[in-house]
Short mmCIF file of C-alpha atoms and ligand atoms in Angstrom, two decimals:
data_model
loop_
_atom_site.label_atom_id
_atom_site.label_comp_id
_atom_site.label_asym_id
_atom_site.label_seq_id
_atom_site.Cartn_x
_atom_site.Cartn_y
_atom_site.Cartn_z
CA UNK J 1 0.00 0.00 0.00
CA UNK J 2 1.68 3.38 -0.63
CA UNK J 3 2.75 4.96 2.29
CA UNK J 4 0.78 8.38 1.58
CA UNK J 5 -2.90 6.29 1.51
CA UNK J 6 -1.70 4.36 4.88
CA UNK J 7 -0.81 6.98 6.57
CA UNK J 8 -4.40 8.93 5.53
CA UNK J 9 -6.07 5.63 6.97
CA UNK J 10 -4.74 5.62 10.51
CA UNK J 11 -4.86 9.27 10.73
CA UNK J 12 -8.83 9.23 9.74
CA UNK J 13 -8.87 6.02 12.11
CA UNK J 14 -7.38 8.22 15.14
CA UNK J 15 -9.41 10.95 14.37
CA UNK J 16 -12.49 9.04 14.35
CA UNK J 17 -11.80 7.79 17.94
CA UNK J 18 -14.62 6.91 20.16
CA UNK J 19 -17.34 8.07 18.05
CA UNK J 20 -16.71 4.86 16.06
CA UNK J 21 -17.10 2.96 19.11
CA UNK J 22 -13.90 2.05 19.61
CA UNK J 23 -12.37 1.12 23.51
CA UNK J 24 -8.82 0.50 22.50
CA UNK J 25 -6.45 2.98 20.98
CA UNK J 26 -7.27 3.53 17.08
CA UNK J 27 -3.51 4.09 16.38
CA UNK J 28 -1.52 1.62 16.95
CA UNK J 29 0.99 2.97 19.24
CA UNK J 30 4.28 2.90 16.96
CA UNK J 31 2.61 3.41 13.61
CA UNK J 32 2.73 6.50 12.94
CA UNK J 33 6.15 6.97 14.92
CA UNK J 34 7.44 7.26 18.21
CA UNK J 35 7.20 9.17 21.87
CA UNK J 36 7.13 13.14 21.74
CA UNK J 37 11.14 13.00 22.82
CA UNK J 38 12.63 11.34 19.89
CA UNK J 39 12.60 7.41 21.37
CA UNK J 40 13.95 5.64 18.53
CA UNK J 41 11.76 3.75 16.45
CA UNK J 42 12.22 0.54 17.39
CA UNK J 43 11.62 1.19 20.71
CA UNK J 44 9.38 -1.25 22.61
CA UNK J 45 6.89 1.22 24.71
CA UNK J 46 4.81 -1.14 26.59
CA UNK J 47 8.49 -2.92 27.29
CA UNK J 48 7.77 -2.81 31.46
CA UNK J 49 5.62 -6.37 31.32
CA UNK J 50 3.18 -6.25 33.97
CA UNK J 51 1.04 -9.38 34.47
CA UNK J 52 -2.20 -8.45 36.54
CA UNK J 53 -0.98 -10.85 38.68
CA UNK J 54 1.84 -8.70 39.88
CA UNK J 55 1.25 -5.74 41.94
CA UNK J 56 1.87 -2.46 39.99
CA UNK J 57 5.23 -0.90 41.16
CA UNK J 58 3.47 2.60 41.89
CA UNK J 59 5.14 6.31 42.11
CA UNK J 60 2.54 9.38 43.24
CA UNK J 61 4.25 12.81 42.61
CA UNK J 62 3.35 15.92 44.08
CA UNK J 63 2.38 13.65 47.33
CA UNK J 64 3.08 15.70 50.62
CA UNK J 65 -0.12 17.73 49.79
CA UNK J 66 -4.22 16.70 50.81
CA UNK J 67 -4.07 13.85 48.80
CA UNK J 68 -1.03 12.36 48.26
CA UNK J 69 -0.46 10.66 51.90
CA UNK J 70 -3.72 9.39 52.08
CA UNK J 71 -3.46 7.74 48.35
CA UNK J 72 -0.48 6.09 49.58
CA UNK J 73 -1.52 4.59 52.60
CA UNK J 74 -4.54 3.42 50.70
CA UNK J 75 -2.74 1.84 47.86
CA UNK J 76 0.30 0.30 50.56
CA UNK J 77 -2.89 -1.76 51.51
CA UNK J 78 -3.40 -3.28 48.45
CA UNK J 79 0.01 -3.01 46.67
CA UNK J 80 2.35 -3.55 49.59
CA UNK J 81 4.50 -0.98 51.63
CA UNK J 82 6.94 -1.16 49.43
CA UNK J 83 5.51 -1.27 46.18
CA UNK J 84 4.36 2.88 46.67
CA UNK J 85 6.73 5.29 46.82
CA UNK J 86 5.70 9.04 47.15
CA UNK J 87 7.79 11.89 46.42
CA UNK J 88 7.72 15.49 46.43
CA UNK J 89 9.69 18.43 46.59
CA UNK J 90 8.95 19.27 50.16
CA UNK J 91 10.88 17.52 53.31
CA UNK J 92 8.47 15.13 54.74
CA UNK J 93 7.28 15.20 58.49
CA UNK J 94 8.58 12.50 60.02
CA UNK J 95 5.30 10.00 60.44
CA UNK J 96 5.14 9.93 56.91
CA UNK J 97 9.13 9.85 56.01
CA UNK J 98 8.24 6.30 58.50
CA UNK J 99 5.57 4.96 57.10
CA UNK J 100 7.01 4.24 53.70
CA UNK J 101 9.44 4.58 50.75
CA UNK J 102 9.95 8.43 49.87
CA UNK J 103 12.10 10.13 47.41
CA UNK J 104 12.66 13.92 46.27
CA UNK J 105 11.62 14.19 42.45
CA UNK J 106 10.87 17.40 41.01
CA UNK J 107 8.09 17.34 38.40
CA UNK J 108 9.76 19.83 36.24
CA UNK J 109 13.12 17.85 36.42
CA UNK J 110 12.14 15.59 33.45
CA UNK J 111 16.29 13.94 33.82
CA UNK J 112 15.74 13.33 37.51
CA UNK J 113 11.95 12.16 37.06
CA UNK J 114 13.36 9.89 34.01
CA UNK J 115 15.56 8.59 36.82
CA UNK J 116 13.01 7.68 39.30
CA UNK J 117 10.42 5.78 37.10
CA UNK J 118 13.97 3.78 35.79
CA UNK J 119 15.31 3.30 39.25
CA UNK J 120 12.64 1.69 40.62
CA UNK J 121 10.79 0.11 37.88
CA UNK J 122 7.62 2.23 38.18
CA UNK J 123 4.78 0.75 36.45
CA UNK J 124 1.75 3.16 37.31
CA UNK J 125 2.77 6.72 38.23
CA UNK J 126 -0.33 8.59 40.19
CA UNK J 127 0.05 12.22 38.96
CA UNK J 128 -0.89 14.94 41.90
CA UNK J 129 1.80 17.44 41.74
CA UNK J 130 -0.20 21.05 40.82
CA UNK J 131 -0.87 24.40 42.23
CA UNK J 132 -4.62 24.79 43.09
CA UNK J 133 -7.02 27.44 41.61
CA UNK J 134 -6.67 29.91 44.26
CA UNK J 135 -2.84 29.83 44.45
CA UNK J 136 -2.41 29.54 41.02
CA UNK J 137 -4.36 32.94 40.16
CA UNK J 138 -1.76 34.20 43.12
CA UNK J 139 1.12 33.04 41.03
CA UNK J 140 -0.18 31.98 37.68
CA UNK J 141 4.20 31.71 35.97
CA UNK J 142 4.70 29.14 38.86
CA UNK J 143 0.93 27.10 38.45
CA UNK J 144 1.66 27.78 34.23
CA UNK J 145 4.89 25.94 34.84
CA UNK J 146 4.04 23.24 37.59
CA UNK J 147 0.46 22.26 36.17
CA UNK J 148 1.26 22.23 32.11
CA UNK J 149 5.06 22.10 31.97
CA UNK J 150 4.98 19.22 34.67
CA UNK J 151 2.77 17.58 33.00
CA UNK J 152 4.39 17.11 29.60
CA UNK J 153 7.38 15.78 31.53
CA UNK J 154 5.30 12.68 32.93
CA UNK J 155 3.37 12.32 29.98
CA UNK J 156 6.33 11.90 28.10
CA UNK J 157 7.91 9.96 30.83
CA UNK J 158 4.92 7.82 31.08
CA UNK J 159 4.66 7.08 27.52
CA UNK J 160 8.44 6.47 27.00
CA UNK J 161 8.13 3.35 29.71
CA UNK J 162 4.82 2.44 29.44
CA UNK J 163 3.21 3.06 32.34
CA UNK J 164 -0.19 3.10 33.14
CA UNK J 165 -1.02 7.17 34.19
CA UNK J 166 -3.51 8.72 36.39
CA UNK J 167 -3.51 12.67 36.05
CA UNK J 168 -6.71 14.25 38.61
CA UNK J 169 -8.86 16.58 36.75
CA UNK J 170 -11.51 18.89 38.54
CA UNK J 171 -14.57 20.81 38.63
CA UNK J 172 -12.58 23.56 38.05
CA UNK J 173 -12.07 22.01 34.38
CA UNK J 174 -15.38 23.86 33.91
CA UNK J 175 -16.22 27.25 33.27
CA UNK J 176 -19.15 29.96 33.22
CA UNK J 177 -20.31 28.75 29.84
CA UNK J 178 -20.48 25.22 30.66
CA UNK J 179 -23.57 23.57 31.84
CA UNK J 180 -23.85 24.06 35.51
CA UNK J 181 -26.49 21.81 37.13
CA UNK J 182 -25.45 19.17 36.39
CA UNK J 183 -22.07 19.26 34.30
CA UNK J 184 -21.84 16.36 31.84
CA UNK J 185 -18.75 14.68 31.23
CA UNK J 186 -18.77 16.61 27.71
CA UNK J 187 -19.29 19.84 27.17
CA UNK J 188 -18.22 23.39 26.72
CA UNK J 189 -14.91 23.73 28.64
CA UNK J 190 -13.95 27.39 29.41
CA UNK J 191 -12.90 27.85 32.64
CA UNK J 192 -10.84 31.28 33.85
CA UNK J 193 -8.38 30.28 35.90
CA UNK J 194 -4.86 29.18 35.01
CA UNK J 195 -5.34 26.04 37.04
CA UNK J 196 -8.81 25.15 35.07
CA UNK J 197 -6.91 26.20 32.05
CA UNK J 198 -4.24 23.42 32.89
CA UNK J 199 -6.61 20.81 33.72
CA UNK J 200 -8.59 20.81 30.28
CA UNK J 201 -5.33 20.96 28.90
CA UNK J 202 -3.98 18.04 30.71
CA UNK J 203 -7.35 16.06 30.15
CA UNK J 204 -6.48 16.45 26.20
CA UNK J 205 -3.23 15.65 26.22
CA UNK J 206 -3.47 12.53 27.94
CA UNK J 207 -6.23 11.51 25.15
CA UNK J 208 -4.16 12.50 22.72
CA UNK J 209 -1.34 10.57 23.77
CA UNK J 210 -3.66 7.78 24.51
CA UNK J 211 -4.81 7.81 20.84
CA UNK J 212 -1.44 8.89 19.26
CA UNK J 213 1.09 6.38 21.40
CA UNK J 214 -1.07 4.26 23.03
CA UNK J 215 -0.11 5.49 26.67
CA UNK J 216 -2.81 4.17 29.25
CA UNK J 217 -4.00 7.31 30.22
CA UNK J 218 -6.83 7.76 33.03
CA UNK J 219 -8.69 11.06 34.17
CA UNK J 220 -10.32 11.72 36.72
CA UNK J 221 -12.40 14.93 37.54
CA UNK J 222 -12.70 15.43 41.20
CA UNK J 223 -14.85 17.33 43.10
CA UNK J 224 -13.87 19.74 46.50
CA UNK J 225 -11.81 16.79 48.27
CA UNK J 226 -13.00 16.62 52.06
CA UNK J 227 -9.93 15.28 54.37
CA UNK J 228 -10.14 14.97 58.09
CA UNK J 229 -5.94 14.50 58.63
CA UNK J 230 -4.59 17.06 56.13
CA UNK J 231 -4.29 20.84 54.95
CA UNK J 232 -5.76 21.44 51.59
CA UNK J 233 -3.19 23.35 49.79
CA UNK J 234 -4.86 26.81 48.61
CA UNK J 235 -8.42 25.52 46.54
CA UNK J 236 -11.52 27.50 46.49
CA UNK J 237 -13.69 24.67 48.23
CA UNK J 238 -10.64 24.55 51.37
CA UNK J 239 -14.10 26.14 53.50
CA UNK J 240 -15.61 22.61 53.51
CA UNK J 241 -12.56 21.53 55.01
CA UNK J 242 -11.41 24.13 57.46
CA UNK J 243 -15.25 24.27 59.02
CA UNK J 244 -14.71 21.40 60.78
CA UNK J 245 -11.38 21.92 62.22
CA UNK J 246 -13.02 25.86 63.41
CA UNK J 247 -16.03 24.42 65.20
CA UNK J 248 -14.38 21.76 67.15
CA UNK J 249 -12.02 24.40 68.34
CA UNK J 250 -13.84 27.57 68.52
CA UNK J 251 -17.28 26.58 67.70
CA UNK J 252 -17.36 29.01 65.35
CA UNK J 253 -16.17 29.26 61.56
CA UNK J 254 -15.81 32.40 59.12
CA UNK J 255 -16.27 31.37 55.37
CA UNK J 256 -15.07 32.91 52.67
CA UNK J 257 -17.70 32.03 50.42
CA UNK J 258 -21.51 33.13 49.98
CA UNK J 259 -24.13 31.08 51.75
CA UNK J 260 -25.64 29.61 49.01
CA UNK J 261 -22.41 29.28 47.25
CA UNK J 262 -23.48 25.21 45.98
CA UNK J 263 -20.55 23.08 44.73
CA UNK J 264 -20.08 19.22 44.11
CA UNK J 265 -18.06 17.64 46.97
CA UNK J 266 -16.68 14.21 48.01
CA UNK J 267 -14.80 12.83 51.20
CA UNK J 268 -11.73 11.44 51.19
CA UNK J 269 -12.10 7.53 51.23
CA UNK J 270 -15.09 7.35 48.11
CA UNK J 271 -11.91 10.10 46.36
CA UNK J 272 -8.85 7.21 46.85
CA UNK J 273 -11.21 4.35 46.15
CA UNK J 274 -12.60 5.76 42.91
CA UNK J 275 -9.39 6.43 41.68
CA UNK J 276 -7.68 2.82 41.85
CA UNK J 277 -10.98 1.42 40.88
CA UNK J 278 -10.69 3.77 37.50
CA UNK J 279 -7.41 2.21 37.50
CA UNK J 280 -7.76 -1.06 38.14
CA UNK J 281 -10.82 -1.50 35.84
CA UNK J 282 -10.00 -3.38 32.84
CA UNK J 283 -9.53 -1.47 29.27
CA UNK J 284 -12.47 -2.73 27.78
CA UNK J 285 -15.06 -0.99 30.32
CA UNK J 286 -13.57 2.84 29.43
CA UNK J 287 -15.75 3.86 26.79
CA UNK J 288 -13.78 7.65 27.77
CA UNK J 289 -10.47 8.39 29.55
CA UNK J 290 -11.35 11.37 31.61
CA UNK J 291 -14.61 10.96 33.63
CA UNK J 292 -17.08 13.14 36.35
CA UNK J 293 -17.04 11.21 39.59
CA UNK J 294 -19.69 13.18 42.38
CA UNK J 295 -20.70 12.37 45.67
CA UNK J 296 -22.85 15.19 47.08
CA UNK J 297 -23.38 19.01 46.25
CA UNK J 298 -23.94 21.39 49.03
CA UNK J 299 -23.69 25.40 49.59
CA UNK J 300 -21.97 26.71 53.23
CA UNK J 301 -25.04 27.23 54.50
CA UNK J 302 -25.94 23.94 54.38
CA UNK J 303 -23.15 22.42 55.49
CA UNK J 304 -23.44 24.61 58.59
CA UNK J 305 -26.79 23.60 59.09
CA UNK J 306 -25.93 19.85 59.32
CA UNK J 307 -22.61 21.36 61.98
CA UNK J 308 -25.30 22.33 64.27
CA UNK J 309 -26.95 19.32 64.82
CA UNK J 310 -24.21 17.97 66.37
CA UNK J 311 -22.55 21.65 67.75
CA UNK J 312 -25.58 23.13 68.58
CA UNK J 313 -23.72 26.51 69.55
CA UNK J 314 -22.17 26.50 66.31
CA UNK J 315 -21.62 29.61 64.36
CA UNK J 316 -21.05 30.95 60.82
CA UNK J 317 -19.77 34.31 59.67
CA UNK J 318 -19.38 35.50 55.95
CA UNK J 319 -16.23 37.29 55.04
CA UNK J 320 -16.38 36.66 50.95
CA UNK J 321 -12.75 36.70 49.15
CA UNK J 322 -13.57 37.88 45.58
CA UNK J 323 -11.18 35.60 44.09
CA UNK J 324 -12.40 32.23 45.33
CA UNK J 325 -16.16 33.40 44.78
CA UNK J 326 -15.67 34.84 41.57
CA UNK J 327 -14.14 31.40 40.82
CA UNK J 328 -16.87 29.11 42.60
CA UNK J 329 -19.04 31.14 40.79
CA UNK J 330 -18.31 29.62 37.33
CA UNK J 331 -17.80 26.45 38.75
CA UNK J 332 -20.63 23.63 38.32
CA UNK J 333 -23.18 23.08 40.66
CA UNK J 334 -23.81 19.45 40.12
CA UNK J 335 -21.71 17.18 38.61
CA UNK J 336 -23.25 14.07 36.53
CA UNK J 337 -21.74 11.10 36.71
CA UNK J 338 -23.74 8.48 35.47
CA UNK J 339 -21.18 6.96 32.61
CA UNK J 340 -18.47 6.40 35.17
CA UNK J 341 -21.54 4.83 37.39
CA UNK J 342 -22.55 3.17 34.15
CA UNK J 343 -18.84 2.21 32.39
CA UNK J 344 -16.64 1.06 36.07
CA UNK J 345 -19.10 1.09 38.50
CA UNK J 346 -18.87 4.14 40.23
CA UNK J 347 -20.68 4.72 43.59
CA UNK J 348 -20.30 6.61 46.13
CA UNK J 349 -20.69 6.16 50.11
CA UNK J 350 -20.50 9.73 51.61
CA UNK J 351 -23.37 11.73 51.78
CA UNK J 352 -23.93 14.99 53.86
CA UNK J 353 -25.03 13.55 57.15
CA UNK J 354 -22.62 10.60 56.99
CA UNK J 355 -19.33 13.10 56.08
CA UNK J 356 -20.26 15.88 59.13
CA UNK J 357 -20.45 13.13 61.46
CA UNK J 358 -17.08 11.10 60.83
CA UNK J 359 -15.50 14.78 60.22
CA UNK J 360 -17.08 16.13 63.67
CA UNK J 361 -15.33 12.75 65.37
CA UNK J 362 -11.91 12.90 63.59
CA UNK J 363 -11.76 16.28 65.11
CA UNK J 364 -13.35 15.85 68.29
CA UNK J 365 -11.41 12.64 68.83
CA UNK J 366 -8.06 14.99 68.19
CA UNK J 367 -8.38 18.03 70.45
CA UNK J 368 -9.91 15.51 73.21
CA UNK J 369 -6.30 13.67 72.76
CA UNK J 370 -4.76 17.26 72.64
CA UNK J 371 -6.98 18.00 76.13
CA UNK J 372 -5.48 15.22 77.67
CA UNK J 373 -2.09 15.12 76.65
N1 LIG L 1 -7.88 18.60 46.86
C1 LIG L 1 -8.95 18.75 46.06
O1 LIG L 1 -10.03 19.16 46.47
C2 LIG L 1 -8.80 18.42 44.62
C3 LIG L 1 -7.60 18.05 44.06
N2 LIG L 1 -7.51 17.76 42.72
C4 LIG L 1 -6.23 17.41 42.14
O2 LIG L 1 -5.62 16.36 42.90
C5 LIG L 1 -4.20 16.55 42.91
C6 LIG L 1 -3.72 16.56 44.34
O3 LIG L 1 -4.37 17.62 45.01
P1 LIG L 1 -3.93 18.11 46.46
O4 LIG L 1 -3.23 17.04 47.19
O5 LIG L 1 -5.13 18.74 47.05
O6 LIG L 1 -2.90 19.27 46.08
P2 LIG L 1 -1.93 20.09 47.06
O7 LIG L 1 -1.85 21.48 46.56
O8 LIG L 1 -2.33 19.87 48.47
O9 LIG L 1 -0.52 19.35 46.82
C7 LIG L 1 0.20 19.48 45.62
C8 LIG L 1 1.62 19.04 45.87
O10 LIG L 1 2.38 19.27 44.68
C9 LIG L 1 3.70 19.55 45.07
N3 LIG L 1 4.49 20.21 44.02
C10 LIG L 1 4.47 21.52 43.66
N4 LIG L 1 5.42 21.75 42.71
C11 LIG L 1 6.01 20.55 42.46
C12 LIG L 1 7.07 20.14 41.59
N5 LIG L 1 7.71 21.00 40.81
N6 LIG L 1 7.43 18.82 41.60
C13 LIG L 1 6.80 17.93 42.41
N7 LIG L 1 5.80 18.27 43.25
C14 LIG L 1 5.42 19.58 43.28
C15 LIG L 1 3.54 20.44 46.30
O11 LIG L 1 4.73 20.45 47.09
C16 LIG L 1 2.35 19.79 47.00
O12 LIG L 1 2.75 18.91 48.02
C17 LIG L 1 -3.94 17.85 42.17
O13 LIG L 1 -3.55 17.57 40.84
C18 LIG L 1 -5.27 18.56 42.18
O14 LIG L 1 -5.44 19.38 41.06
C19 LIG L 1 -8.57 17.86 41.89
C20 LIG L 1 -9.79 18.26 42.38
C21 LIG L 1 -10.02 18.50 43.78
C1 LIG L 2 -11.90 21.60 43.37
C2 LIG L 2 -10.44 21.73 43.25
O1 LIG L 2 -9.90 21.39 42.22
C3 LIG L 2 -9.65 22.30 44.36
N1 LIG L 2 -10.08 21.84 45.65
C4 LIG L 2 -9.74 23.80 44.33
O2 LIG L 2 -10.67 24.33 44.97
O3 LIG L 2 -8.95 24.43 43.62
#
């Protein structure tokens, strides 16, 4: 066949992509040629052979924030303490430099990140380095740099050994033009930050490295995380976190959103588990790579409603940043979920009632230990 016609073939192939009703990659991954940084052609990218047997040989970057200590405890469970090693560029307190493997990688190091997926035969690298939307609009060269820069280093990285890839999207992928109540998983994408910016941007390269090399890319669009035992690291829905925390110890809270700001929201544990189910479910159920995952959607004033029926002196003040409620603002309401209900089996177990309540004891369990000690 002359080159020119098969080349026109598995281009229109790729192009066509899902809407053909494919599940596996159109392109075959070395057809049209090789990783973004010049691998040579013969190179075997899915070379790291990973039976399902064998546990996955796991690296999360960007870990020392919200997420990344939980995710790593969680996975230890299933994958073995030694089998997850987190890294950051931070120094780690010492209960988590204990608990399990940790190295320094910088994100935007792609030689020293190289390194550390060669090193120690990483086969699924957990993606969480970023800066969050309210930090990044503080500093939008750093959050450009860390969140899209950082990102084509693992991508290519991931693609160059073959690992399986999990990059966390948001709510903030969305912007004031998108639907709001509920968001589908496609749709007008215009958000206004730098950090929503980076996240549709991320979301499209991994498909397109999915489609054009064949790297195992999975998405994941989270709502506000809710964590009992960590600092979220500078989001606009850190209120649903720090309430807690405020009315244990002072039985009062002041929010920096509106009272009826309403956002999707999810605690912790249903956060960790959907994201190794996503990756643990096999190929053949992803009709998409990036999905909606939701849990609940609430506004402050309802979330301090279901505070006082356990703190009955609780009490909520209003001291609206313009930033994070200009940003909430064109954020979605209500996020719908229903293919990754529909495709993996998505469900969650936190509602309102059940989150306050194992919040209010995390917290009330801590400052009775700090009472005592
Ligand atoms: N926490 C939440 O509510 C949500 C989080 N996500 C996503 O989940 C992921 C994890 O989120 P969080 O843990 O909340 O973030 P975080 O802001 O708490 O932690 C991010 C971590 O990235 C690290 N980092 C910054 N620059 C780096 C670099 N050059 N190299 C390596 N690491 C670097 C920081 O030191 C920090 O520990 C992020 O990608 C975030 O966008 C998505 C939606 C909601
Ligand atoms: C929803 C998120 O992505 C994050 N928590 C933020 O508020 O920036």
């Amino acid at each position: 066949m002359p080159v020119v016609r098969m080349l026109r073939e598995v281009a229109g192939r790729m192009l066509r992509g899902p809407a053909c009703g494919c599940r596996t990659p159109a392109l075959p991954c070395r057809f049209l040629g090789t990783s973004p940084r010049q691998i040579p052609a013969d190179a075997n990218f899915h070379s790291t052979s990973f039976s399902e047997a064998d546990p996955p040989r796991v690296l999360i970057t960007g870990g020392l924030g919200q997420l990344g200590v939980g995710l790593a405890s969680f996975l230890r469970k299933r994958f073995g303490k030694d089998n997850v090693i987190l890294s950051d560029i931070r120094k780690p307190p010492e209960h988590v430099f204990l608990s399990g493997p940790f190295i320094y990688s910088d994100i935007l190091d792609y030689k020293n990140l190289r390194e550390t997926v060669v090193n120690n035969r990483v086969t699924w690298l957990f993606h969480y380095s970023a800066l969050l939307s309210a930090v990044g609009e503080a500093n939008v060269s750093l959050a450009r740099a860390v969140n899209i820069t950082g990102l084509h280093n693992v991508l290519d990285v991931a693609a160059e050994h073959g690992l399986r890839l999990f990059v966390p999207s948001t709510i903030g992928a969305f912007g004031p033009t998108s639907p709001r109540n509920p968001a589908p998983d496609l749709c007008i994408q215009r958000p206004r930050t730098i950090y929503g910016v980076s996240k549709v941007h991320a979301e499209l390269m991994g498909e397109y490295y999915y489609y054009r090399y064949g790297l195992d890319f999975r998405c994941l669009r989270y709502p506000g995380i809710i964590s009992a035992d960590s600092q979220p690291g500078g989001g606009t829905t850190d209120y649903a976190v720090q309430i807690f925390h405020s009315a244990v110890k002072n039985g009062r809270f002041e929010c920096n959103l509106e009272p009826g700001t309403r956002l999707p929201m999810m605690y912790i544990d249903d956060c960790l588990r959907a994201t190794l189910e996503v990756m643990e479910a096999p190929a053949e159920s992803l009709s998409m790579r990036t999905y909606n995952i939701n849990a609940m959607s609430f506004t402050p004033a309802e979330l301090a409603q279901e505070v006082l029926k356990h703190i009955p002196e609780f009490q909520i003040t209003y001291n609206v940043d313009s930033v994070r409620q200009a940003i909430a603002d064109s954020w979605p309401m209500n996020f719908d979920d229903s293919n990754a209900r529909k495709d993996w089996g998505w469900k969650h177990d936190f509602d309102l009632p059940e989150l306050v309540t194992t919040m209010l004891n995390f917290h009330g369990s801590e400052s009775r230990i700090a009472q005592a000690n």
